[in-house]
Short mmCIF file of C-alpha atoms and ligand atoms in Angstrom, two decimals:
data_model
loop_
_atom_site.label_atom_id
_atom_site.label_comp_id
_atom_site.label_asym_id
_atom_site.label_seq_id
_atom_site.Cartn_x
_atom_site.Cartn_y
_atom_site.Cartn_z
CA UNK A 209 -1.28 -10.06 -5.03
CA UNK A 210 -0.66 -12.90 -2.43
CA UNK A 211 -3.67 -14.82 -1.57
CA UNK A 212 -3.64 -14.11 1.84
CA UNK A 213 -3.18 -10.12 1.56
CA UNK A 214 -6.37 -8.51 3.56
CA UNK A 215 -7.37 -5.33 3.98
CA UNK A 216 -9.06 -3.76 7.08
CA UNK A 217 -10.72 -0.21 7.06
CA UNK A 218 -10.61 0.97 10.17
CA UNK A 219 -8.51 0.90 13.41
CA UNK A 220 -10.71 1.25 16.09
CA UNK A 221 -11.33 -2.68 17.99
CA UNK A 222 -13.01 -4.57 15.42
CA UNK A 223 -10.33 -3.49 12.73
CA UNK A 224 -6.89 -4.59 15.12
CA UNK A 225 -9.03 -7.44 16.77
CA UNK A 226 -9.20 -8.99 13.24
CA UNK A 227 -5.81 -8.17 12.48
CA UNK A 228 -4.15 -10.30 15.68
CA UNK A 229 -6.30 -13.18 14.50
CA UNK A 230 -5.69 -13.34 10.62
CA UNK A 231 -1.58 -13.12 11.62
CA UNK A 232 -2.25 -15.90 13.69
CA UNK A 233 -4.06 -17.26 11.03
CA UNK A 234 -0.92 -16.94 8.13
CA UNK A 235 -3.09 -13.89 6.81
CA UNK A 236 -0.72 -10.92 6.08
CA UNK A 237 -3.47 -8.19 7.24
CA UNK A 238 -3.00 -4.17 6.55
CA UNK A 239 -5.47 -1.57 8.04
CA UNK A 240 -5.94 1.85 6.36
CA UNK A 241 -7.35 4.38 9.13
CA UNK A 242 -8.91 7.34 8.26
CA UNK A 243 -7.31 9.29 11.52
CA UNK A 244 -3.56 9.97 11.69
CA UNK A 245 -3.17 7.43 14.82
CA UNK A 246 -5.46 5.22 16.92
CA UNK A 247 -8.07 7.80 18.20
CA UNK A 248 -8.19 8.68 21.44
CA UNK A 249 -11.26 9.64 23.58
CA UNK A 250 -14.70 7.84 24.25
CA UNK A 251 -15.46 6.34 27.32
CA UNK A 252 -15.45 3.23 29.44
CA UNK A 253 -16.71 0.45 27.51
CA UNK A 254 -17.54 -2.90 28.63
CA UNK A 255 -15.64 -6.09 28.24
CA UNK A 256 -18.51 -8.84 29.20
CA UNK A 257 -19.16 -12.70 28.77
CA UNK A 258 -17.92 -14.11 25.53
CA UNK A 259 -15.54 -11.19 25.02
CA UNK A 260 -14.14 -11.40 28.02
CA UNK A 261 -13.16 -15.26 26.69
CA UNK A 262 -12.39 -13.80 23.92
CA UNK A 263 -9.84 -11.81 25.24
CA UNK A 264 -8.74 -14.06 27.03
CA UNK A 265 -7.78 -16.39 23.68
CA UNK A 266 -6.15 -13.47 22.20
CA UNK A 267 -3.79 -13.53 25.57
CA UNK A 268 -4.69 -10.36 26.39
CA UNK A 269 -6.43 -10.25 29.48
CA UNK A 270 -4.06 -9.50 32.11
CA UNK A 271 -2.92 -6.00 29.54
CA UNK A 272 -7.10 -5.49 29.54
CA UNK A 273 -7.24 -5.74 33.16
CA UNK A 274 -4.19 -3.65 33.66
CA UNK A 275 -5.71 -0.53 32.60
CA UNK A 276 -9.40 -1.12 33.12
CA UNK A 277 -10.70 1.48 35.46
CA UNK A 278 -12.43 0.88 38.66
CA UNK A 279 -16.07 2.03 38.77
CA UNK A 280 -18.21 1.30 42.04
CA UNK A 281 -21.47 1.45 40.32
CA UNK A 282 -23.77 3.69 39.28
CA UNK A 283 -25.85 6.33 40.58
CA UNK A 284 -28.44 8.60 39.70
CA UNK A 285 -28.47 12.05 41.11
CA UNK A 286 -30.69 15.17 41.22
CA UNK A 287 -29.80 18.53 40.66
CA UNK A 288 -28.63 18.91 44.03
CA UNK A 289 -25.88 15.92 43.60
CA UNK A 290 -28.06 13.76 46.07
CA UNK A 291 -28.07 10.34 45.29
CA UNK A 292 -31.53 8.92 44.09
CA UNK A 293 -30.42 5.61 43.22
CA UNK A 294 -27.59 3.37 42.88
CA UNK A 295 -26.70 0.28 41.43
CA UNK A 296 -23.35 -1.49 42.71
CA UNK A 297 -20.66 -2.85 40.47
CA UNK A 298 -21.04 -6.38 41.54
CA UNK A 299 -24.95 -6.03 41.98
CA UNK A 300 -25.41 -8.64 39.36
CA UNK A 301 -22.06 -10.71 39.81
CA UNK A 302 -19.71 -8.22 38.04
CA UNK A 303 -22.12 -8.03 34.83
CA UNK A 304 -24.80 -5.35 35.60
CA UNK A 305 -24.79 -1.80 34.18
CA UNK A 306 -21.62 -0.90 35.11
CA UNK A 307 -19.25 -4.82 34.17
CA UNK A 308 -16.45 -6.10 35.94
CA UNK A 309 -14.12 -5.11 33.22
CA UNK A 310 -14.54 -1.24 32.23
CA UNK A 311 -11.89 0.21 29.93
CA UNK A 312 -11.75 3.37 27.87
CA UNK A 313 -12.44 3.12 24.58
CA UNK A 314 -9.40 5.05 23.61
CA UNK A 315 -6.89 3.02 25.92
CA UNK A 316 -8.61 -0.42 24.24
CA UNK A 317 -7.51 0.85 20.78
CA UNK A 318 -4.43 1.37 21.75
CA UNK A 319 -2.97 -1.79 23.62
CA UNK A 320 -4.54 -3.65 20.28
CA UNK A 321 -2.95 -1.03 17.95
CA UNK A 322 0.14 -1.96 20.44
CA UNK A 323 -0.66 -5.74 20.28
CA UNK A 324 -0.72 -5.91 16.10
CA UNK A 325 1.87 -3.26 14.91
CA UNK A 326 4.79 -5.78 14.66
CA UNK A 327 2.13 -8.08 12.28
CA UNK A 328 0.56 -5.73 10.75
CA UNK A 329 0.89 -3.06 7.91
CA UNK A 330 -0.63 0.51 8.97
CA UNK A 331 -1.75 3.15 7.15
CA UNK A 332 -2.61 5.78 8.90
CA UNK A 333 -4.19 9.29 7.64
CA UNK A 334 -5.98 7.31 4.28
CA UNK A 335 -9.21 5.77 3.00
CA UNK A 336 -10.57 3.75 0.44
CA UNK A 337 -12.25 5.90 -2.27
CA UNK A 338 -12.79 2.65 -4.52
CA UNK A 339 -13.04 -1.05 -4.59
CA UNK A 340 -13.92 -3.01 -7.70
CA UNK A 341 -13.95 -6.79 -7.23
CA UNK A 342 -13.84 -9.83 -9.70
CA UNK A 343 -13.47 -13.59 -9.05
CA UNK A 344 -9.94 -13.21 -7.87
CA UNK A 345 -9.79 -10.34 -5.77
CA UNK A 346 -10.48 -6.82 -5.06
CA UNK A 347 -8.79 -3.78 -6.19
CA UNK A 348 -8.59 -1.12 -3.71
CA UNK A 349 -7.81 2.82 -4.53
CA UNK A 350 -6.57 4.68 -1.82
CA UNK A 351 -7.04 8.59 -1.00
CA UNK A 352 -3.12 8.81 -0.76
CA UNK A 353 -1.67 5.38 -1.21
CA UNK A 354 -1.00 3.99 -4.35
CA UNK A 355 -3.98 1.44 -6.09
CA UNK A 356 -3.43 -2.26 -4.87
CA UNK A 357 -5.03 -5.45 -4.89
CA UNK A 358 -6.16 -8.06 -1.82
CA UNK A 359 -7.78 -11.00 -1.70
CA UNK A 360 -10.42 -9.92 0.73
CA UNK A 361 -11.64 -6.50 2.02
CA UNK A 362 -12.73 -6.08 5.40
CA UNK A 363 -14.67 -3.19 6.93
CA UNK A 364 -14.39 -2.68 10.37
CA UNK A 365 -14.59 1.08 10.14
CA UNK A 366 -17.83 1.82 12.38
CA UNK A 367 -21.24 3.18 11.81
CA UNK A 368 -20.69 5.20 9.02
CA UNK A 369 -18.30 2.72 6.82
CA UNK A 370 -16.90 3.77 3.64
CA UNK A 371 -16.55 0.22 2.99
CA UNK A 372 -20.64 -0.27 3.30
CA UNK A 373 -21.04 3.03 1.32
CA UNK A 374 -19.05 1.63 -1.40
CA UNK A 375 -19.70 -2.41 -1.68
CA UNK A 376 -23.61 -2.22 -0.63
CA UNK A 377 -24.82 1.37 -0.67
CA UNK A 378 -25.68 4.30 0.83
CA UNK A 379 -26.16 4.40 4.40
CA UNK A 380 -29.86 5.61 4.83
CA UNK A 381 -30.45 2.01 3.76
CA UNK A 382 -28.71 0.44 6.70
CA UNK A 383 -28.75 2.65 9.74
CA UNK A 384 -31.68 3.57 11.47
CA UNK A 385 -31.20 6.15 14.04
CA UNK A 386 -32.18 5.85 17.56
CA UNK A 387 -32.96 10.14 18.15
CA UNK A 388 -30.38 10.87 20.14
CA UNK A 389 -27.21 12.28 20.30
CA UNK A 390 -24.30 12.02 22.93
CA UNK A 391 -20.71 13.57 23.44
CA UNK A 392 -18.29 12.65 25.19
CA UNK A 393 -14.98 14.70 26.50
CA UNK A 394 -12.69 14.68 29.01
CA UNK A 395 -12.86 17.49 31.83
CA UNK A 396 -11.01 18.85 34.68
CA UNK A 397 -11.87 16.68 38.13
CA UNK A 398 -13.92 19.32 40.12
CA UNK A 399 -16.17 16.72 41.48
CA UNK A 400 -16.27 14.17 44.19
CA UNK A 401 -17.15 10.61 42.47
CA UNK A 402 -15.72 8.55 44.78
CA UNK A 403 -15.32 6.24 42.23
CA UNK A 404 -19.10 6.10 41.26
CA UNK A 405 -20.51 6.66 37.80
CA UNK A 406 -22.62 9.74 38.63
CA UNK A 407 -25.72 10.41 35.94
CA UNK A 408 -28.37 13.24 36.21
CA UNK A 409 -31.30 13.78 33.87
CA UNK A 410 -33.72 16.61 33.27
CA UNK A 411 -36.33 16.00 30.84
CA UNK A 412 -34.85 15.35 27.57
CA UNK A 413 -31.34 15.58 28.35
CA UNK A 414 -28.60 13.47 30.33
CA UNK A 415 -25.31 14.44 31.73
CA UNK A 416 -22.83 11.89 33.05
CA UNK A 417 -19.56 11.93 34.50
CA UNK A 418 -17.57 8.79 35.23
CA UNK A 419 -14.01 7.97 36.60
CA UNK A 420 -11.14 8.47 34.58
CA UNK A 421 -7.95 6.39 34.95
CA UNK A 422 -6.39 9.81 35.88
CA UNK A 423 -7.20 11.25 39.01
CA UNK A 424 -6.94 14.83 37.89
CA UNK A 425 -9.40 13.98 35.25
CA UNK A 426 -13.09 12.41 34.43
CA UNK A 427 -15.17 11.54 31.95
CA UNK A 428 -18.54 13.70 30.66
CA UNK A 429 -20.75 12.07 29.12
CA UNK A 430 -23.55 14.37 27.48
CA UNK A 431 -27.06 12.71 25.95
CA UNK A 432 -30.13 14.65 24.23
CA UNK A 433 -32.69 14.14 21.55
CA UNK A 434 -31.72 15.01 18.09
CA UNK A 435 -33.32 18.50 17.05
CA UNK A 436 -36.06 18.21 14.90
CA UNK A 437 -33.89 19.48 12.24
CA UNK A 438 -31.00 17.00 12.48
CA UNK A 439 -27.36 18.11 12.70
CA UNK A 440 -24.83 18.34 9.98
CA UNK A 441 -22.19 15.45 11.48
CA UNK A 442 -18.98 17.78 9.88
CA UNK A 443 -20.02 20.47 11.37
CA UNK A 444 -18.23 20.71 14.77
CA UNK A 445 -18.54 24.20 15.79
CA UNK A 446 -22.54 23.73 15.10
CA UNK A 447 -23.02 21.01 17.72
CA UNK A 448 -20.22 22.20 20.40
CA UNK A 449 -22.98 25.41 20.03
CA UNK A 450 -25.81 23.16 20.26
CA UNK A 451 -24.54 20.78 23.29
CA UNK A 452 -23.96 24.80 24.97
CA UNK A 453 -27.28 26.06 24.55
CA UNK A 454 -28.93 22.64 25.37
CA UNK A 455 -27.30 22.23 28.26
CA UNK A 456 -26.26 25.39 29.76
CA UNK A 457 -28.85 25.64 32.92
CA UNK A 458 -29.66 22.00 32.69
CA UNK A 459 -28.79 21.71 35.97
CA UNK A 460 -26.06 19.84 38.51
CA UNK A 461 -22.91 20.22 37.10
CA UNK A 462 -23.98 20.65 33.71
CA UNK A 463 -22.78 24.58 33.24
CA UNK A 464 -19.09 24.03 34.66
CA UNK A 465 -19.26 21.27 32.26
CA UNK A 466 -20.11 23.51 29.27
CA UNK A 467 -17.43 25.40 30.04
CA UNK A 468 -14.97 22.90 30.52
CA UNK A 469 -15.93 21.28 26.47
CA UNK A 470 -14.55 24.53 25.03
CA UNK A 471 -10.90 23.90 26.55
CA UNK A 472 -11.42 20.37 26.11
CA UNK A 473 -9.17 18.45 23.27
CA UNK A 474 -10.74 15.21 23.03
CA UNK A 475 -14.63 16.22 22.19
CA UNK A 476 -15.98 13.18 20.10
CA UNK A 477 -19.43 13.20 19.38
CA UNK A 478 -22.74 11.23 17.33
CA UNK A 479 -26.01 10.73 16.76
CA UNK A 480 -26.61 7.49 17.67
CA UNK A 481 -27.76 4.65 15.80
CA UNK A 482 -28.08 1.05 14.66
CA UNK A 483 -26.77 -0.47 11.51
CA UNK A 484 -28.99 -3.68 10.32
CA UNK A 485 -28.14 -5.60 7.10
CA UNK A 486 -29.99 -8.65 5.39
CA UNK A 487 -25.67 -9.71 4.65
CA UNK A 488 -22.34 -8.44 5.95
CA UNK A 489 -20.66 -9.39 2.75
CA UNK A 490 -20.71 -8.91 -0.85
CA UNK A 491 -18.27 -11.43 -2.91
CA UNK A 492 -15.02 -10.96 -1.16
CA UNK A 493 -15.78 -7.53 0.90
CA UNK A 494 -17.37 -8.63 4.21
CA UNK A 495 -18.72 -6.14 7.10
CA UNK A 496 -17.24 -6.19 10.85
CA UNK A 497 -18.33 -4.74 13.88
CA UNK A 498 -20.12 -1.14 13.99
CA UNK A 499 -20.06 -1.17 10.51
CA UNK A 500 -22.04 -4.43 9.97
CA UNK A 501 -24.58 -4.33 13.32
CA UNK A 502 -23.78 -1.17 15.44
CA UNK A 503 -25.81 -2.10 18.43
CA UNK A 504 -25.46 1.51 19.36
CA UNK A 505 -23.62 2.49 23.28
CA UNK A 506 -27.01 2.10 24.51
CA UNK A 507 -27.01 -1.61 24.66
CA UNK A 508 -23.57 -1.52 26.16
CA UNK A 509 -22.52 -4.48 23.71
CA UNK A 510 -21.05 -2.54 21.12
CA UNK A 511 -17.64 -3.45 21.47
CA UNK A 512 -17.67 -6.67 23.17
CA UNK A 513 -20.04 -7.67 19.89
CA UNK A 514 -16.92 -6.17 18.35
CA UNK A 515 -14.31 -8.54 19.69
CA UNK A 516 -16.34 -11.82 19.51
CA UNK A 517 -17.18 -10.46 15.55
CA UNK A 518 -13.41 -11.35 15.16
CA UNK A 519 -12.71 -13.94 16.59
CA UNK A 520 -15.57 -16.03 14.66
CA UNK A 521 -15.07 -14.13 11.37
CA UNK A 522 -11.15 -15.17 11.54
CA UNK A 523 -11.73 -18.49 12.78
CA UNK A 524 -14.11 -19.46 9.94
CA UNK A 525 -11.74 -18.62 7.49
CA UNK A 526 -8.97 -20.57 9.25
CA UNK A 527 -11.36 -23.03 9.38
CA UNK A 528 -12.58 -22.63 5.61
CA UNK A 529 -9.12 -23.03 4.24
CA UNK A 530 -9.12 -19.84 1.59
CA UNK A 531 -12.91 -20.53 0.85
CA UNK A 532 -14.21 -17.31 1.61
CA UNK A 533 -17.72 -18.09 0.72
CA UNK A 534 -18.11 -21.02 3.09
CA UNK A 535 -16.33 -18.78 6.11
CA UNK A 536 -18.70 -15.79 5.51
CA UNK A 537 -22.12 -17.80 5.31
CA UNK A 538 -20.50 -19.80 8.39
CA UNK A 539 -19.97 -16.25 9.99
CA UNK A 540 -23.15 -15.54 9.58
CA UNK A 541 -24.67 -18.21 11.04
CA UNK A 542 -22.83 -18.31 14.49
CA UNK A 543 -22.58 -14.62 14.81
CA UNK A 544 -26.33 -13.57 13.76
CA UNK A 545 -28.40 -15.12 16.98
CA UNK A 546 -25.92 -13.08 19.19
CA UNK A 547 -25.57 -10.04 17.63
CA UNK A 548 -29.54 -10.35 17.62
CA UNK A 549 -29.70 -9.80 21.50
CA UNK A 550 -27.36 -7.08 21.70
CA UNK A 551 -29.02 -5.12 19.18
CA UNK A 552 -32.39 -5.50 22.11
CA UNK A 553 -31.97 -2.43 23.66
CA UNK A 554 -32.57 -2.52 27.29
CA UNK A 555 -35.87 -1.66 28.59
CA UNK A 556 -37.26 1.84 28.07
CA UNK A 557 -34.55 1.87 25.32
CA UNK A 558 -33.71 5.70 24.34
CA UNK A 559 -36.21 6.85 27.24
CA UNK A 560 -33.81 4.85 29.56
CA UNK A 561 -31.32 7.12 28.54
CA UNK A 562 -32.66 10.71 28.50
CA UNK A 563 -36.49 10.14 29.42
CA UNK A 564 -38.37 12.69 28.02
CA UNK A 565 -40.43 14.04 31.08
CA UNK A 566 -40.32 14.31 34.91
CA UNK A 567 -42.51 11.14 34.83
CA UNK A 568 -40.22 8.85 33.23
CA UNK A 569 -37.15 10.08 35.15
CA UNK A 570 -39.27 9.22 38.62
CA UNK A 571 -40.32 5.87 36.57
CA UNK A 572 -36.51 5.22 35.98
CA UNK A 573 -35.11 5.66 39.76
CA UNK A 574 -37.82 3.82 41.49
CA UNK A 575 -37.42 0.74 38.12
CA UNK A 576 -33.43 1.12 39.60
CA UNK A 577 -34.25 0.56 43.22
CA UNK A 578 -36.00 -2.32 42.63
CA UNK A 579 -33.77 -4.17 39.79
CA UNK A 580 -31.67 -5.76 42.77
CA UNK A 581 -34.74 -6.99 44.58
CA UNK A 582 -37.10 -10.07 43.89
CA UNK A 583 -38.58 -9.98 41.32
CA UNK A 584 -37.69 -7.30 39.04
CA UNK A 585 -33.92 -8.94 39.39
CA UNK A 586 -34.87 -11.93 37.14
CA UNK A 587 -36.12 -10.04 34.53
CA UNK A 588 -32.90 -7.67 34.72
CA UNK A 589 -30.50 -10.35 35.25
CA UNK A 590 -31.75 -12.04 32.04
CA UNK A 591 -30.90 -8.82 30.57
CA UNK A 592 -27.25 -9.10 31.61
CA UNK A 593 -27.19 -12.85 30.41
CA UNK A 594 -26.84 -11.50 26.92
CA UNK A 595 -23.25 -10.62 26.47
CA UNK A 596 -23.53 -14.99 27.17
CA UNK A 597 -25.56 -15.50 24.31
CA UNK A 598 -22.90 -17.51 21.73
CA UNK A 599 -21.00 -20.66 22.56
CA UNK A 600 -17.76 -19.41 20.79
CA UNK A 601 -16.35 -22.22 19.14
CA UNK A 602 -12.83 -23.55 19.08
CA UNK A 603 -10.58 -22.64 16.32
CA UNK A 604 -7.48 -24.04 15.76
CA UNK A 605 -5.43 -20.59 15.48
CA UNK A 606 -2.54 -20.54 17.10
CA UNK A 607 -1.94 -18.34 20.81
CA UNK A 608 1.41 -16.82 19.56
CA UNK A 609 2.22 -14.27 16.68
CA UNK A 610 3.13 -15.64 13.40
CA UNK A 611 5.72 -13.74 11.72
CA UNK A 612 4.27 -12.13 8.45
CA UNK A 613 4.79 -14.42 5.28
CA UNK A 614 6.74 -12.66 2.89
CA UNK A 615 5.28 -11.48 -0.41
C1 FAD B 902 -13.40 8.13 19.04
C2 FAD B 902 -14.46 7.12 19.41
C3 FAD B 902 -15.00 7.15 20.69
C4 FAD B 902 -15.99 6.22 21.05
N1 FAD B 902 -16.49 6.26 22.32
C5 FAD B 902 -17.42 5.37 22.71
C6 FAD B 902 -17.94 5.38 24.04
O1 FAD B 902 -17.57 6.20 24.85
N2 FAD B 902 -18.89 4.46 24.36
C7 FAD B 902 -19.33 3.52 23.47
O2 FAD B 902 -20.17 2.70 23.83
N3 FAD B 902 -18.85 3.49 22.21
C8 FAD B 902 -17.92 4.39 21.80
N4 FAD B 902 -17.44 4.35 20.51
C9 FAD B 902 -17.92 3.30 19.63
C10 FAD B 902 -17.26 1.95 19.96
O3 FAD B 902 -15.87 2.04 19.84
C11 FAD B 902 -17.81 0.89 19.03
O4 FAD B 902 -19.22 0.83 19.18
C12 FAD B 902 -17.32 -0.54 19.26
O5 FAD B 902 -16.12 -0.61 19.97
C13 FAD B 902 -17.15 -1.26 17.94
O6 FAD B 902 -15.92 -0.87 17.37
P1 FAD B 902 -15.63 -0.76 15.81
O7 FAD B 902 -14.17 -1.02 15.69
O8 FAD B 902 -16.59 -1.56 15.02
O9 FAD B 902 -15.95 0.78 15.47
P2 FAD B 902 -15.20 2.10 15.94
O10 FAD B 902 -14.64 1.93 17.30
O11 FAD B 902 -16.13 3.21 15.68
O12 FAD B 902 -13.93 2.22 14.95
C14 FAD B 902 -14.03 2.53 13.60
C15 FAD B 902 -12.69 3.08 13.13
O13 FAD B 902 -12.78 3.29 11.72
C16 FAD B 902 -12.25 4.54 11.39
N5 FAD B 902 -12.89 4.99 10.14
C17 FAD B 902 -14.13 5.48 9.97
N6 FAD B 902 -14.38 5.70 8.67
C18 FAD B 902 -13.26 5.34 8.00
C19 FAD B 902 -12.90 5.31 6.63
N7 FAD B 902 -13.76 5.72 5.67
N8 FAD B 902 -11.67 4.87 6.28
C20 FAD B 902 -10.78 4.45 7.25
N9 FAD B 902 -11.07 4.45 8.57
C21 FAD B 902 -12.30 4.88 8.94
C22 FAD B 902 -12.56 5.41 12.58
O14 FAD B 902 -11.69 6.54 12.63
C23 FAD B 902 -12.34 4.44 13.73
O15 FAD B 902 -10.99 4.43 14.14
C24 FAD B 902 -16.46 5.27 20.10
C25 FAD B 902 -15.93 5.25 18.81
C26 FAD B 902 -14.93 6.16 18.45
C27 FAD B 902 -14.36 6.13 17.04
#
């Protein structure tokens, strides 16, 4: 084993963000991905405050901004398509509900699965089925690779981490769920968004549709309330039947969307949630991302939380020279107050997002028409203010990619 051999699980952002850092770093990092390639699908996510600097470090901000797409705002609509309410893109200076920078998910994973290949060892279409750790390193078994051993393990692979299943226990003990699930898929463009981020609600449900980089496409974006009885998450032909019958006469556009999910390839679905931990590491296996503090999409912070994770979680063990110890406590303690505020859900929380009655829909489109007015604006700009909430420090990691060490 070399001493600076790390493993990531998981190639989603947190997973290559790390990666371009600990290259940069003189790490030699390898990420085992459960899917055969970077996954596709998902929807815009935001790139706001320190991410954006973050970004920006990892010298990737003009690639970001070259395939972000262009939203105008938000609006709410009734069945009828009319416009209730609306919210502007640069209502609160390019940071309110819909940010300056929106890129799909899926396009995101990409230009960093792009940005890390030449640096970085993939393996695709595997897991880690065990990890047993002593004071020298960790040995990893793989579902298809053969066992190896790394100085530190790194799990970066979302809400449901093997990595957290297998270093600090089952799930139930670390992810609360929020009651709610959403899908999201891409459909045919039947509809006139003019470049607006168009969201409807009947009680208990939510259906959203939202520009797509390609004009002959969109984004739908479905939200409900978990069924009493929960759903079984590997059971995919259960909840494409349950989104139907929930859905189907929900009004809008909600039935020609039903029927465009069953031709559509890129379904991805969950039950949302938010992971909480007293630590994100364990001797030398350390949490990242989703997988440590899923903030869940509600907040909107999920994966700029993501990409700031990185950076600090690389830069203290630069910083730490090879005592991973000191750089996890370290990444604790300038990570924690920020990942604090994005796990604050925004007001109204899951009821923001598919209120439960007629009431709290009329609640949430008059609360909309006044957040750009005195004096409901202060409280909602502080609101924006905490994608802000870290001074990132400087790390002395180079800009440019370092060529792998050799063995
Ligand atoms: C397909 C997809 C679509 C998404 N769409 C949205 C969206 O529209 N809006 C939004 O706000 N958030 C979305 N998210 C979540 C969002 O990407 C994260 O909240 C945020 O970017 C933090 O990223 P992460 O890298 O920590 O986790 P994720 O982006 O969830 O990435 C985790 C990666 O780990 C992989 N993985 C999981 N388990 C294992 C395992 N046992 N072994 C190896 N690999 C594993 C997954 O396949 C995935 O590639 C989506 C996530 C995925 C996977």
């Amino acid at each position: 084993m070399h001493e600076k051999d790390v493993l990531i699980s998981g190639a989603g952002i947190a997973g290559p963000a790390m990666a371009h850092w600990l290259s940069r770093a003189g790490y030699r990092p390898t990420i085992v991905e459960r899917a055969a390639a970077p996954r596709p699908g998902g929807q815009t996510v935001d790139v706001r405050g320190a991410a954006r600097t973050v970004v920006e470090r990892m010298g990737l901000l003009d690639a970001v901004k070259a395939i972000r797409v262009e939203e105008r705002g938000i609006a709410f609509v009734d069945t009828h398509g009319r416009r209730r309410a609306e919210m502007s893109a640069d209502a609160f200076g390019g940071e309110g509900i819909v940010a300056e920078i929106e890129v799909l998910r899926g396009d995101l994973a990409e230009l960093l699965h792009d940005a890390t290949r030449e640096t970085t060892e993939y393996l695709f279409d595997d897991a880690i089925t065990g990890i047993e750790q002593n004071d020298d390193g960790v040995t990893v078994r793989f579902g298809r690779a053969p066992e190896r051993r790394f100085a530190l393990v790194i799990g970066a692979d979302g809400l449901h981490s093997g990595v957290r299943t297998l270093a600090f226990g089952p799930e139930e003990r670390f992810v609360r769920p929020l009651g709610c699930i959403s899908a999201y898929f891409t459909v045919p463009n039947r509809y006139r968004l003019d470049g607006w981020f168009e969201m409807y609600n009947a009680p208990g449900t939510m259906v959203a549709l939202r520009p797509d980089r390609d004009p002959a496409t969109v984004k739908a974006l479905l939200g409900m309330r978990t069924p009493a009885g929960g759903v079984d998450r590997r059971d995919q032909e259960a909840v494409r039947a349950l989104l139907a019958g929930t859905f189907t006469g929900a009004g809008w556009v909600a039935d020609q969307v039903i029927a465009d999910m069953q031709t559509s390839s890129d379904v991805f679905w969950e039950e949302l949630g938010q992971a909480e931990m007293d630590s994100w590491s364990t001797g030398r296996v350390v949490l990242l991302g989703d997988a440590a503090w899923c903030p869940s999409p509600i907040s909107g912070l999920g994966t700029s939380a993501a990409l700031v994770g990185a950076y600090v979680l690389a830069g203290e063990l630069a910083r730490a020279g090879g005592d991973h110890q000191a750089a996890f406590a370290a990444y604790e303690t300038v990570l924690r107050p920020y990942i604090k505020e994005t796990q604050q859900l925004p007001p109204g929380g899951v009821d923001g997002f598919v209120p439960a009655s007629r009431l709290m829909i009329a609640l949430r489109l008059q609360t909309t028409r006044w957040m750009t007015r005195w004096p409901l604006r202060n409280v909602v700009a502080k609101e924006f203010t905490k994608a802000e909430a870290i001074t990132l420090p400087d790390y002395t990691i180079s800009a440019a990619p370092v060529t792998r060490p050799a063995p």
